[in-house]
Amino acid sequence: MAKKWVVVHLAMAAAVLAPCAAQGADPIVYYTLDDLGAVMADKSGHGHDGTPHGGLKLNDDGYVNKCFAFNGTDSYVELPRPVQDSFTLTAWINASVAGRAGAQAYEGSGIFWSDVAGVANDYVVAALGTKLSFFCGNPDTSVNSNGDVVTGKWVHIAAVRDTKARTISVYINGKLDNTVSHSNVAALNAQQVMAIGGNTLDGRYFTGLIDEVKIYDAALTAAEIQSSMKSLSLAINVSPANGAMDVPRDTTLNWKAGQYPATHDVYFGAVAADVNNASRTNPAGILASQGQADTTFDPPGSLVYGQTYYWRIDEVNKSPDNTINKGEVWFFTAEPYGYPITSITATASSSAASMGPEKTIDGSGLTGDLHGTEGTTMWLSGGAK
C-alpha cells in the first residue's frame, strides 16, 4: 500500500464504521425466457423447471436479450407452485393491450396464477385493466396499483406477501405503489401449480411480453426488489464496492460472474461517460481487457492519489450466441495523498494574552506554506519574558 503522511491528533474523536449493506435474497425460481423449448429451465439452481403451453413465441426484443411473447389466448408456462407463505413474485412486462377489467386480480389477465374456485388459500397477480393487481384468498383481498403497468414499455412489477406484517403489496419499477392489510397468514397452498402468463382456471390470459421472471421465498424489502430488477446475467458483488472511498492505489478489481458468461470485458477509466459509452467496436482506450476468463483485473501502474475511477464489466455468453450483456458503471475514489485532521484541541498550562495554544492549530499567521513573525499569531507561555 502506498505511503501517506498523517498528522497525529492531540485529541481526536473516535471513528465509527458503518455496517456493510446486507446482500439481497436469492430467487428460488429464475426464468431468463431466452430459450423456448419443451422445458423451461430454472436458472436459480433449485430445479423448478417449467413447461411452456399454447402459442408462446420467442421474441428478440427482451428487456435482457430475448423474452416470451404471450398471445392472450392460450399461452402460459406451468410449474409446480414454488411459494406459499411470505413471498415475492417479480418480472419485467411490456404490454400495450389492457388486461380484463374488474375489482379483483382473478378477474384480470393473469401474470402469476395459483388459484382455485371459491374462497380458499390461493393467489393471483394480474393486469387488471392498465393496473397491477395482487390477490390473496381467504378472505378474498386484492391490492390494486395506482400507477399503470400497461404502457407499451418495459415495466418491472413485484407482488409481495408479508405474513409477519400481514400485508400484501405491489411495486412498480422498484417503488412501493400500494399496500393493504390481509389477515390470512396460513399457507396459500390450495393450488398445487403456478402458471405464468395466464389465469388458466377462468381462461383469462396476458397479452404482451414477459422477461426475467424471479420468484423469492421471502418478503423482499424495497432495496432488495430494486436489486432484483438487475439481470442475473450481469456481474455482481463488486470490489471495490460502488462508491467506495480511500481505496488503496494498488487495488485489484474483483467481481462475481453472472449465471452464464464464458468471458468478461473490462472497461476502466476516469470519465463516467467514456466508460459507459465504450464498446468492442469503439474501445476509446477504455476497454482495458477483452474476453478474459478471470473475475479479477489489476489496473496497470498505481492509481492517482484522490482520483475517482469508473469501471464496467460486460459479461459475454458462451457460444453459439456470444451475447454481450452490458454491465452497469461503478465508481470508487483512490486514497488521498494526505488526510485532513479535524476535532483537534490544543491546551497549555499557561499562555500570554491573545497568544493562546489554539494559535498552533487554527492557521493563524500562515500565508501559503510560510509563517509570519507577529507574536499574536503564535502561542506564548504565560511565564515567558
PDB file of N, CA and C in Angstrom, residues 135-207:
ATOM      1  N   PHE A 135     -53.840 -10.561  -5.674  1.00  0.00           N
ATOM      2  CA  PHE A 135     -54.934 -11.150  -4.881  1.00  0.00           C
ATOM      3  C   PHE A 135     -54.413 -12.273  -4.000  1.00  0.00           C
ATOM      4  N   CYS A 136     -54.859 -12.275  -2.747  1.00  0.00           N
ATOM      5  CA  CYS A 136     -54.661 -13.417  -1.855  1.00  0.00           C
ATOM      6  C   CYS A 136     -56.019 -13.784  -1.261  1.00  0.00           C
ATOM      7  N   GLY A 137     -56.272 -15.088  -1.137  1.00  0.00           N
ATOM      8  CA  GLY A 137     -57.591 -15.537  -0.727  1.00  0.00           C
ATOM      9  C   GLY A 137     -57.768 -15.753   0.763  1.00  0.00           C
ATOM     10  N   ASN A 138     -59.042 -15.905   1.138  1.00  0.00           N
ATOM     11  CA  ASN A 138     -59.464 -16.352   2.469  1.00  0.00           C
ATOM     12  C   ASN A 138     -59.039 -15.426   3.617  1.00  0.00           C
ATOM     13  N   PRO A 139     -59.595 -14.200   3.692  1.00  0.00           N
ATOM     14  CA  PRO A 139     -60.650 -13.622   2.854  1.00  0.00           C
ATOM     15  C   PRO A 139     -60.104 -13.080   1.531  1.00  0.00           C
ATOM     16  N   ASP A 140     -60.966 -13.096   0.498  1.00  0.00           N
ATOM     17  CA  ASP A 140     -60.544 -12.638  -0.816  1.00  0.00           C
ATOM     18  C   ASP A 140     -60.219 -11.146  -0.780  1.00  0.00           C
ATOM     19  N   THR A 141     -58.955 -10.812  -1.043  1.00  0.00           N
ATOM     20  CA  THR A 141     -58.488  -9.428  -0.946  1.00  0.00           C
ATOM     21  C   THR A 141     -57.509  -9.143  -2.081  1.00  0.00           C
ATOM     22  N   SER A 142     -57.670  -8.008  -2.730  1.00  0.00           N
ATOM     23  CA  SER A 142     -56.732  -7.586  -3.771  1.00  0.00           C
ATOM     24  C   SER A 142     -56.170  -6.214  -3.438  1.00  0.00           C
ATOM     25  N   VAL A 143     -54.898  -6.020  -3.729  1.00  0.00           N
ATOM     26  CA  VAL A 143     -54.288  -4.701  -3.690  1.00  0.00           C
ATOM     27  C   VAL A 143     -54.035  -4.296  -5.130  1.00  0.00           C
ATOM     28  N   ASN A 144     -54.603  -3.168  -5.549  1.00  0.00           N
ATOM     29  CA  ASN A 144     -54.504  -2.698  -6.928  1.00  0.00           C
ATOM     30  C   ASN A 144     -53.613  -1.464  -7.001  1.00  0.00           C
ATOM     31  N   SER A 145     -52.791  -1.408  -8.025  1.00  0.00           N
ATOM     32  CA  SER A 145     -51.835  -0.303  -8.142  1.00  0.00           C
ATOM     33  C   SER A 145     -52.537   0.997  -8.505  1.00  0.00           C
ATOM     34  N   ASN A 146     -51.913   2.082  -8.120  1.00  0.00           N
ATOM     35  CA  ASN A 146     -52.349   3.404  -8.562  1.00  0.00           C
ATOM     36  C   ASN A 146     -51.767   3.726  -9.936  1.00  0.00           C
ATOM     37  N   GLY A 147     -50.518   3.283 -10.144  1.00  0.00           N
ATOM     38  CA  GLY A 147     -49.853   3.533 -11.414  1.00  0.00           C
ATOM     39  C   GLY A 147     -50.193   2.488 -12.458  1.00  0.00           C
ATOM     40  N   ASP A 148     -49.948   2.831 -13.713  1.00  0.00           N
ATOM     41  CA  ASP A 148     -50.207   1.920 -14.828  1.00  0.00           C
ATOM     42  C   ASP A 148     -49.013   1.010 -15.078  1.00  0.00           C
ATOM     43  N   VAL A 149     -49.310  -0.225 -15.465  1.00  0.00           N
ATOM     44  CA  VAL A 149     -48.261  -1.139 -15.895  1.00  0.00           C
ATOM     45  C   VAL A 149     -48.443  -1.542 -17.357  1.00  0.00           C
ATOM     46  N   VAL A 150     -49.587  -1.230 -17.940  1.00  0.00           N
ATOM     47  CA  VAL A 150     -49.809  -1.449 -19.368  1.00  0.00           C
ATOM     48  C   VAL A 150     -49.510  -0.126 -20.055  1.00  0.00           C
ATOM     49  N   THR A 151     -48.269   0.007 -20.523  1.00  0.00           N
ATOM     50  CA  THR A 151     -47.771   1.292 -21.025  1.00  0.00           C
ATOM     51  C   THR A 151     -47.132   1.199 -22.405  1.00  0.00           C
ATOM     52  N   GLY A 152     -46.971  -0.022 -22.931  1.00  0.00           N
ATOM     53  CA  GLY A 152     -46.236  -0.181 -24.178  1.00  0.00           C
ATOM     54  C   GLY A 152     -44.742  -0.093 -24.005  1.00  0.00           C
ATOM     55  N   LYS A 153     -44.282  -0.054 -22.748  1.00  0.00           N
ATOM     56  CA  LYS A 153     -42.859  -0.011 -22.438  1.00  0.00           C
ATOM     57  C   LYS A 153     -42.544  -1.076 -21.385  1.00  0.00           C
ATOM     58  N   TRP A 154     -41.262  -1.355 -21.196  1.00  0.00           N
ATOM     59  CA  TRP A 154     -40.866  -2.314 -20.180  1.00  0.00           C
ATOM     60  C   TRP A 154     -41.083  -1.728 -18.788  1.00  0.00           C
ATOM     61  N   VAL A 155     -41.778  -2.495 -17.958  1.00  0.00           N
ATOM     62  CA  VAL A 155     -42.093  -2.092 -16.590  1.00  0.00           C
ATOM     63  C   VAL A 155     -41.760  -3.254 -15.665  1.00  0.00           C
ATOM     64  N   HIS A 156     -41.079  -2.965 -14.563  1.00  0.00           N
ATOM     65  CA  HIS A 156     -40.795  -4.022 -13.588  1.00  0.00           C
ATOM     66  C   HIS A 156     -41.924  -4.069 -12.574  1.00  0.00           C
ATOM     67  N   ILE A 157     -42.433  -5.282 -12.336  1.00  0.00           N
ATOM     68  CA  ILE A 157     -43.519  -5.461 -11.375  1.00  0.00           C
ATOM     69  C   ILE A 157     -43.069  -6.387 -10.257  1.00  0.00           C
ATOM     70  N   ALA A 158     -43.615  -6.167  -9.064  1.00  0.00           N
ATOM     71  CA  ALA A 158     -43.351  -7.047  -7.928  1.00  0.00           C
ATOM     72  C   ALA A 158     -44.599  -7.115  -7.059  1.00  0.00           C
ATOM     73  N   ALA A 159     -44.927  -8.320  -6.615  1.00  0.00           N
ATOM     74  CA  ALA A 159     -46.028  -8.544  -5.684  1.00  0.00           C
ATOM     75  C   ALA A 159     -45.453  -9.207  -4.437  1.00  0.00           C
ATOM     76  N   VAL A 160     -45.715  -8.625  -3.264  1.00  0.00           N
ATOM     77  CA  VAL A 160     -45.092  -9.092  -2.022  1.00  0.00           C
ATOM     78  C   VAL A 160     -46.174  -9.481  -1.016  1.00  0.00           C
ATOM     79  N   ARG A 161     -46.104 -10.702  -0.513  1.00  0.00           N
ATOM     80  CA  ARG A 161     -46.936 -11.124   0.618  1.00  0.00           C
ATOM     81  C   ARG A 161     -46.039 -11.233   1.847  1.00  0.00           C
ATOM     82  N   ASP A 162     -46.379 -10.492   2.896  1.00  0.00           N
ATOM     83  CA  ASP A 162     -45.599 -10.471   4.128  1.00  0.00           C
ATOM     84  C   ASP A 162     -46.498 -10.956   5.262  1.00  0.00           C
ATOM     85  N   THR A 163     -46.318 -12.213   5.674  1.00  0.00           N
ATOM     86  CA  THR A 163     -47.188 -12.768   6.717  1.00  0.00           C
ATOM     87  C   THR A 163     -46.892 -12.171   8.087  1.00  0.00           C
ATOM     88  N   LYS A 164     -45.675 -11.708   8.296  1.00  0.00           N
ATOM     89  CA  LYS A 164     -45.337 -11.091   9.577  1.00  0.00           C
ATOM     90  C   LYS A 164     -46.035  -9.743   9.724  1.00  0.00           C
ATOM     91  N   ALA A 165     -45.979  -8.933   8.669  1.00  0.00           N
ATOM     92  CA  ALA A 165     -46.644  -7.627   8.691  1.00  0.00           C
ATOM     93  C   ALA A 165     -48.135  -7.744   8.386  1.00  0.00           C
ATOM     94  N   ARG A 166     -48.557  -8.905   7.878  1.00  0.00           N
ATOM     95  CA  ARG A 166     -49.950  -9.141   7.475  1.00  0.00           C
ATOM     96  C   ARG A 166     -50.380  -8.135   6.407  1.00  0.00           C
ATOM     97  N   THR A 167     -49.548  -8.019   5.369  1.00  0.00           N
ATOM     98  CA  THR A 167     -49.832  -7.108   4.272  1.00  0.00           C
ATOM     99  C   THR A 167     -49.586  -7.798   2.939  1.00  0.00           C
ATOM    100  N   ILE A 168     -50.235  -7.287   1.897  1.00  0.00           N
ATOM    101  CA  ILE A 168     -49.910  -7.630   0.518  1.00  0.00           C
ATOM    102  C   ILE A 168     -49.670  -6.313  -0.211  1.00  0.00           C
ATOM    103  N   SER A 169     -48.646  -6.278  -1.056  1.00  0.00           N
ATOM    104  CA  SER A 169     -48.197  -5.013  -1.644  1.00  0.00           C
ATOM    105  C   SER A 169     -47.823  -5.204  -3.097  1.00  0.00           C
ATOM    106  N   VAL A 170     -47.900  -4.124  -3.866  1.00  0.00           N
ATOM    107  CA  VAL A 170     -47.437  -4.129  -5.247  1.00  0.00           C
ATOM    108  C   VAL A 170     -46.403  -3.015  -5.431  1.00  0.00           C
ATOM    109  N   TYR A 171     -45.367  -3.317  -6.205  1.00  0.00           N
ATOM    110  CA  TYR A 171     -44.288  -2.378  -6.521  1.00  0.00           C
ATOM    111  C   TYR A 171     -44.215  -2.214  -8.040  1.00  0.00           C
ATOM    112  N   ILE A 172     -43.941  -0.997  -8.477  1.00  0.00           N
ATOM    113  CA  ILE A 172     -43.740  -0.719  -9.892  1.00  0.00           C
ATOM    114  C   ILE A 172     -42.381  -0.061 -10.054  1.00  0.00           C
ATOM    115  N   ASN A 173     -41.546  -0.674 -10.888  1.00  0.00           N
ATOM    116  CA  ASN A 173     -40.188  -0.173 -11.130  1.00  0.00           C
ATOM    117  C   ASN A 173     -39.420   0.059  -9.834  1.00  0.00           C
ATOM    118  N   GLY A 174     -39.578  -0.874  -8.897  1.00  0.00           N
ATOM    119  CA  GLY A 174     -38.812  -0.861  -7.666  1.00  0.00           C
ATOM    120  C   GLY A 174     -39.356   0.033  -6.572  1.00  0.00           C
ATOM    121  N   LYS A 175     -40.483   0.692  -6.800  1.00  0.00           N
ATOM    122  CA  LYS A 175     -41.048   1.597  -5.808  1.00  0.00           C
ATOM    123  C   LYS A 175     -42.398   1.071  -5.327  1.00  0.00           C
ATOM    124  N   LEU A 176     -42.625   1.157  -4.021  1.00  0.00           N
ATOM    125  CA  LEU A 176     -43.899   0.732  -3.458  1.00  0.00           C
ATOM    126  C   LEU A 176     -45.010   1.597  -4.031  1.00  0.00           C
ATOM    127  N   ASP A 177     -46.015   0.944  -4.640  1.00  0.00           N
ATOM    128  CA  ASP A 177     -47.140   1.671  -5.216  1.00  0.00           C
ATOM    129  C   ASP A 177     -48.361   1.630  -4.305  1.00  0.00           C
ATOM    130  N   ASN A 178     -48.645   0.452  -3.716  1.00  0.00           N
ATOM    131  CA  ASN A 178     -49.821   0.338  -2.856  1.00  0.00           C
ATOM    132  C   ASN A 178     -49.678  -0.890  -1.961  1.00  0.00           C
ATOM    133  N   THR A 179     -50.279  -0.818  -0.787  1.00  0.00           N
ATOM    134  CA  THR A 179     -50.255  -1.949   0.145  1.00  0.00           C
ATOM    135  C   THR A 179     -51.558  -1.968   0.925  1.00  0.00           C
ATOM    136  N   VAL A 180     -52.043  -3.170   1.254  1.00  0.00           N
ATOM    137  CA  VAL A 180     -53.251  -3.312   2.071  1.00  0.00           C
ATOM    138  C   VAL A 180     -53.016  -4.415   3.089  1.00  0.00           C
ATOM    139  N   SER A 181     -53.826  -4.384   4.149  1.00  0.00           N
ATOM    140  CA  SER A 181     -53.743  -5.421   5.173  1.00  0.00           C
ATOM    141  C   SER A 181     -54.438  -6.690   4.684  1.00  0.00           C
ATOM    142  N   HIS A 182     -53.900  -7.831   5.118  1.00  0.00           N
ATOM    143  CA  HIS A 182     -54.532  -9.122   4.809  1.00  0.00           C
ATOM    144  C   HIS A 182     -54.327 -10.032   6.008  1.00  0.00           C
ATOM    145  N   SER A 183     -55.433 -10.434   6.633  1.00  0.00           N
ATOM    146  CA  SER A 183     -55.363 -11.133   7.914  1.00  0.00           C
ATOM    147  C   SER A 183     -54.918 -12.588   7.812  1.00  0.00           C
ATOM    148  N   ASN A 184     -55.025 -13.177   6.617  1.00  0.00           N
ATOM    149  CA  ASN A 184     -54.694 -14.598   6.460  1.00  0.00           C
ATOM    150  C   ASN A 184     -53.177 -14.797   6.445  1.00  0.00           C
ATOM    151  N   VAL A 185     -52.663 -15.544   7.415  1.00  0.00           N
ATOM    152  CA  VAL A 185     -51.228 -15.853   7.443  1.00  0.00           C
ATOM    153  C   VAL A 185     -50.974 -17.334   7.181  1.00  0.00           C
ATOM    154  N   ALA A 186     -52.015 -18.070   6.803  1.00  0.00           N
ATOM    155  CA  ALA A 186     -51.869 -19.504   6.512  1.00  0.00           C
ATOM    156  C   ALA A 186     -51.156 -19.701   5.180  1.00  0.00           C
ATOM    157  N   ALA A 187     -50.663 -20.903   4.955  1.00  0.00           N
ATOM    158  CA  ALA A 187     -50.014 -21.240   3.692  1.00  0.00           C
ATOM    159  C   ALA A 187     -51.021 -21.172   2.552  1.00  0.00           C
ATOM    160  N   LEU A 188     -50.660 -20.459   1.481  1.00  0.00           N
ATOM    161  CA  LEU A 188     -51.530 -20.358   0.303  1.00  0.00           C
ATOM    162  C   LEU A 188     -51.238 -21.536  -0.626  1.00  0.00           C
ATOM    163  N   ASN A 189     -51.735 -22.691  -0.244  1.00  0.00           N
ATOM    164  CA  ASN A 189     -51.357 -23.946  -0.903  1.00  0.00           C
ATOM    165  C   ASN A 189     -52.535 -24.706  -1.498  1.00  0.00           C
ATOM    166  N   ALA A 190     -53.665 -23.998  -1.741  1.00  0.00           N
ATOM    167  CA  ALA A 190     -54.841 -24.690  -2.280  1.00  0.00           C
ATOM    168  C   ALA A 190     -54.592 -25.211  -3.693  1.00  0.00           C
ATOM    169  N   GLN A 191     -53.828 -24.481  -4.479  1.00  0.00           N
ATOM    170  CA  GLN A 191     -53.493 -24.885  -5.842  1.00  0.00           C
ATOM    171  C   GLN A 191     -52.056 -25.413  -5.869  1.00  0.00           C
ATOM    172  N   GLN A 192     -51.859 -26.573  -6.484  1.00  0.00           N
ATOM    173  CA  GLN A 192     -50.547 -27.208  -6.465  1.00  0.00           C
ATOM    174  C   GLN A 192     -49.619 -26.741  -7.580  1.00  0.00           C
ATOM    175  N   VAL A 193     -50.132 -25.968  -8.539  1.00  0.00           N
ATOM    176  CA  VAL A 193     -49.299 -25.498  -9.644  1.00  0.00           C
ATOM    177  C   VAL A 193     -49.373 -23.980  -9.720  1.00  0.00           C
ATOM    178  N   MET A 194     -48.478 -23.423 -10.489  1.00  0.00           N
ATOM    179  CA  MET A 194     -48.493 -21.997 -10.805  1.00  0.00           C
ATOM    180  C   MET A 194     -48.406 -21.848 -12.316  1.00  0.00           C
ATOM    181  N   ALA A 195     -49.098 -20.839 -12.830  1.00  0.00           N
ATOM    182  CA  ALA A 195     -48.992 -20.509 -14.248  1.00  0.00           C
ATOM    183  C   ALA A 195     -48.446 -19.100 -14.383  1.00  0.00           C
ATOM    184  N   ILE A 196     -47.579 -18.904 -15.357  1.00  0.00           N
ATOM    185  CA  ILE A 196     -47.049 -17.591 -15.692  1.00  0.00           C
ATOM    186  C   ILE A 196     -47.631 -17.197 -17.040  1.00  0.00           C
ATOM    187  N   GLY A 197     -48.355 -16.091 -17.082  1.00  0.00           N
ATOM    188  CA  GLY A 197     -48.902 -15.596 -18.340  1.00  0.00           C
ATOM    189  C   GLY A 197     -50.365 -15.902 -18.563  1.00  0.00           C
ATOM    190  N   GLY A 198     -51.026 -16.535 -17.589  1.00  0.00           N
ATOM    191  CA  GLY A 198     -52.437 -16.819 -17.799  1.00  0.00           C
ATOM    192  C   GLY A 198     -53.151 -17.286 -16.551  1.00  0.00           C
ATOM    193  N   ASN A 199     -54.416 -16.879 -16.403  1.00  0.00           N
ATOM    194  CA  ASN A 199     -55.326 -17.441 -15.423  1.00  0.00           C
ATOM    195  C   ASN A 199     -55.995 -18.621 -16.113  1.00  0.00           C
ATOM    196  N   THR A 200     -55.434 -19.794 -15.932  1.00  0.00           N
ATOM    197  CA  THR A 200     -55.910 -20.962 -16.679  1.00  0.00           C
ATOM    198  C   THR A 200     -57.244 -21.483 -16.160  1.00  0.00           C
ATOM    199  N   LEU A 201     -57.601 -21.140 -14.931  1.00  0.00           N
ATOM    200  CA  LEU A 201     -58.884 -21.576 -14.378  1.00  0.00           C
ATOM    201  C   LEU A 201     -60.046 -20.915 -15.110  1.00  0.00           C
ATOM    202  N   ASP A 202     -59.918 -19.615 -15.366  1.00  0.00           N
ATOM    203  CA  ASP A 202     -61.005 -18.846 -15.970  1.00  0.00           C
ATOM    204  C   ASP A 202     -60.731 -18.449 -17.417  1.00  0.00           C
ATOM    205  N   GLY A 203     -59.597 -18.898 -17.970  1.00  0.00           N
ATOM    206  CA  GLY A 203     -59.287 -18.589 -19.362  1.00  0.00           C
ATOM    207  C   GLY A 203     -59.007 -17.125 -19.611  1.00  0.00           C
ATOM    208  N   ARG A 204     -58.346 -16.461 -18.642  1.00  0.00           N
ATOM    209  CA  ARG A 204     -58.010 -15.046 -18.796  1.00  0.00           C
ATOM    210  C   ARG A 204     -56.489 -14.926 -18.917  1.00  0.00           C
ATOM    211  N   TYR A 205     -56.011 -14.686 -20.137  1.00  0.00           N
ATOM    212  CA  TYR A 205     -54.590 -14.751 -20.440  1.00  0.00           C
ATOM    213  C   TYR A 205     -53.999 -13.365 -20.689  1.00  0.00           C
ATOM    214  N   PHE A 206     -52.727 -13.246 -20.408  1.00  0.00           N
ATOM    215  CA  PHE A 206     -51.982 -11.997 -20.570  1.00  0.00           C
ATOM    216  C   PHE A 206     -51.550 -11.827 -22.022  1.00  0.00           C
ATOM    217  N   THR A 207     -51.641 -10.601 -22.517  1.00  0.00           N
ATOM    218  CA  THR A 207     -51.183 -10.280 -23.867  1.00  0.00           C
ATOM    219  C   THR A 207     -49.997  -9.325 -23.763  1.00  0.00           C
TER     220      THR A 207
END
